[in-house]
GROMACS .gro file of C-alpha atoms in nm:
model
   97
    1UNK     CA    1   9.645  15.138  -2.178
    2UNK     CA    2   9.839  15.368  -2.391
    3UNK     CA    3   9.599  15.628  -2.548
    4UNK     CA    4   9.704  15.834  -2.865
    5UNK     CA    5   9.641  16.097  -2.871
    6UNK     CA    6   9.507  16.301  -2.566
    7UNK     CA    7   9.595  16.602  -2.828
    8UNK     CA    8   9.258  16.546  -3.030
    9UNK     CA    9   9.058  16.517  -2.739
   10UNK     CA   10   9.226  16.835  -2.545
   11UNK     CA   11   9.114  17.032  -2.903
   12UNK     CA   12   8.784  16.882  -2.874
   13UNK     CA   13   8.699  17.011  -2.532
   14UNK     CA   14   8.864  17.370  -2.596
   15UNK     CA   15   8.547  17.434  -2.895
   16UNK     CA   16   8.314  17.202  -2.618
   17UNK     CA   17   8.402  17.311  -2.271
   18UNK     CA   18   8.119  17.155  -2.138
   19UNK     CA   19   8.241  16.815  -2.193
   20UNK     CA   20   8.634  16.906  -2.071
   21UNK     CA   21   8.602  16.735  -1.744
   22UNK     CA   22   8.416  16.418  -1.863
   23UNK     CA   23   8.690  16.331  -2.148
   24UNK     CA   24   8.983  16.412  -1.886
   25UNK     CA   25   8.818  16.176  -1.664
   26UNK     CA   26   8.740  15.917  -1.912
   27UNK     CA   27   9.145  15.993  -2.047
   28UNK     CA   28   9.271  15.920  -1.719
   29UNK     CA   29   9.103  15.640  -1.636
   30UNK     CA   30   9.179  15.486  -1.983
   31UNK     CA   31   9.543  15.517  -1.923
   32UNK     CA   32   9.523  15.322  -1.579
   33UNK     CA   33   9.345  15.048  -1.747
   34UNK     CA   34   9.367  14.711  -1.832
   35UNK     CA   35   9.121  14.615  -2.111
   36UNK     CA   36   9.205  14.216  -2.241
   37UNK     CA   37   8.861  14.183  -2.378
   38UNK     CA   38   8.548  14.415  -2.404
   39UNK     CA   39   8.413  14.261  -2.107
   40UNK     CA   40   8.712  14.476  -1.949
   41UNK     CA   41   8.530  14.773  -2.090
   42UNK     CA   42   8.171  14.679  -2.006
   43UNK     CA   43   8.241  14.609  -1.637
   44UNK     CA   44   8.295  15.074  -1.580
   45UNK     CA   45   8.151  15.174  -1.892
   46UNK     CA   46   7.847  14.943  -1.969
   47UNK     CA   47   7.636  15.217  -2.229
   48UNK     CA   48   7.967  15.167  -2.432
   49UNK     CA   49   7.891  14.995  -2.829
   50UNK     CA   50   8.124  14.766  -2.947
   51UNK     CA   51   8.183  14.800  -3.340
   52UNK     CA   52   8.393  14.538  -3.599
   53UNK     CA   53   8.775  14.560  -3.644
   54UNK     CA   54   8.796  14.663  -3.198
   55UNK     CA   55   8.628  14.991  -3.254
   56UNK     CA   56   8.422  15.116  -2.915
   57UNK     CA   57   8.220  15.387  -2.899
   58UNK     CA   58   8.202  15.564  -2.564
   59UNK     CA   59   7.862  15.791  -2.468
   60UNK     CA   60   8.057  16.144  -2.290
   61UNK     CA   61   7.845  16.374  -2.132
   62UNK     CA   62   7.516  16.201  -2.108
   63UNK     CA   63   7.555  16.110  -2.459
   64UNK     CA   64   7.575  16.452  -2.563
   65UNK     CA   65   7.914  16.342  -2.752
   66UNK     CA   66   8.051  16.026  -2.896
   67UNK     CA   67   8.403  15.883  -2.841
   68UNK     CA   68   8.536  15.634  -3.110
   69UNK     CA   69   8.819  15.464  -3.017
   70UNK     CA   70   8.978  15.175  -3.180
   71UNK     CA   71   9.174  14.915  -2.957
   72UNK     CA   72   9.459  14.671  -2.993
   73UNK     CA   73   9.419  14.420  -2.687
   74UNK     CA   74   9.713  14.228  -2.698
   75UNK     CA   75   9.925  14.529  -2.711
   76UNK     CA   76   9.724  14.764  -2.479
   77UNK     CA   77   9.693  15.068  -2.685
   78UNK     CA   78   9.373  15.287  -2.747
   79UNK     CA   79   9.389  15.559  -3.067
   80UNK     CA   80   9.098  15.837  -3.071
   81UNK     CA   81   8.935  15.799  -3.423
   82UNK     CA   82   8.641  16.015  -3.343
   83UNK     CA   83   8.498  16.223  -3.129
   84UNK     CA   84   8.197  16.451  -3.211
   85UNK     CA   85   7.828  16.536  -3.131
   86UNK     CA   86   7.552  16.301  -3.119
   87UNK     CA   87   7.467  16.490  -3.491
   88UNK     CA   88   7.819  16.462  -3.618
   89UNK     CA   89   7.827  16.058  -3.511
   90UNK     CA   90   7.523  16.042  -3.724
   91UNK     CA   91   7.652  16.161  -4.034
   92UNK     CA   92   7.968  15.898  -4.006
   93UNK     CA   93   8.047  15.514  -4.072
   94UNK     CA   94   8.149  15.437  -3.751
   95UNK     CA   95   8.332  15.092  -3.889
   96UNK     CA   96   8.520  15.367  -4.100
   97UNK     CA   97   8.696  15.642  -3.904
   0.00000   0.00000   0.00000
């Protein structure tokens, strides 16, 4: 999967550096993936929320942070549309971002 943009998430753990190495891992092993479906998803991340319009919301950190990503199957890329505390997620519409 293509993932746009590592950037936001690289800012994101420079203010949180306790989640650095869990968004680099989950970064990597988006890129190597192969998501057709969000069964593709569910099979290494199965905590992960699946939202309308292919939005998925990843738990980081022991759910400490939230990781909004929206998805376009067919073409196999992954854009960052959130990523935040557990408070911050709470005070969004995650159909929204």
């Amino acid at each position: 999967m293509r993932v746009i943009a590592k950037k936001t998430l690289k800012e994101f753990w420079e203010d949180h550096n306790d989640c650095e190495q869990q968004l680099k891992a989950w970064y990597e092993e988006a890129s190597s993936a192969i998501w057709r479906t969000p069964n593709d998803i569910k099979k290494n991340y199965p905590s992960a929320s699946f939202l309308e319009d292919n939005r998925v919301v990843f738990n980081i950190k022991g759910n400490n942070y939230r990781l909004i990503v929206k998805i376009n199957y067919k073409f196999g890329m992954v854009w960052i549309r959130f990523i935040g505390t557990h408070t911050e997620y709470d005070k969004i519409d995650a159909t929204k971002v």
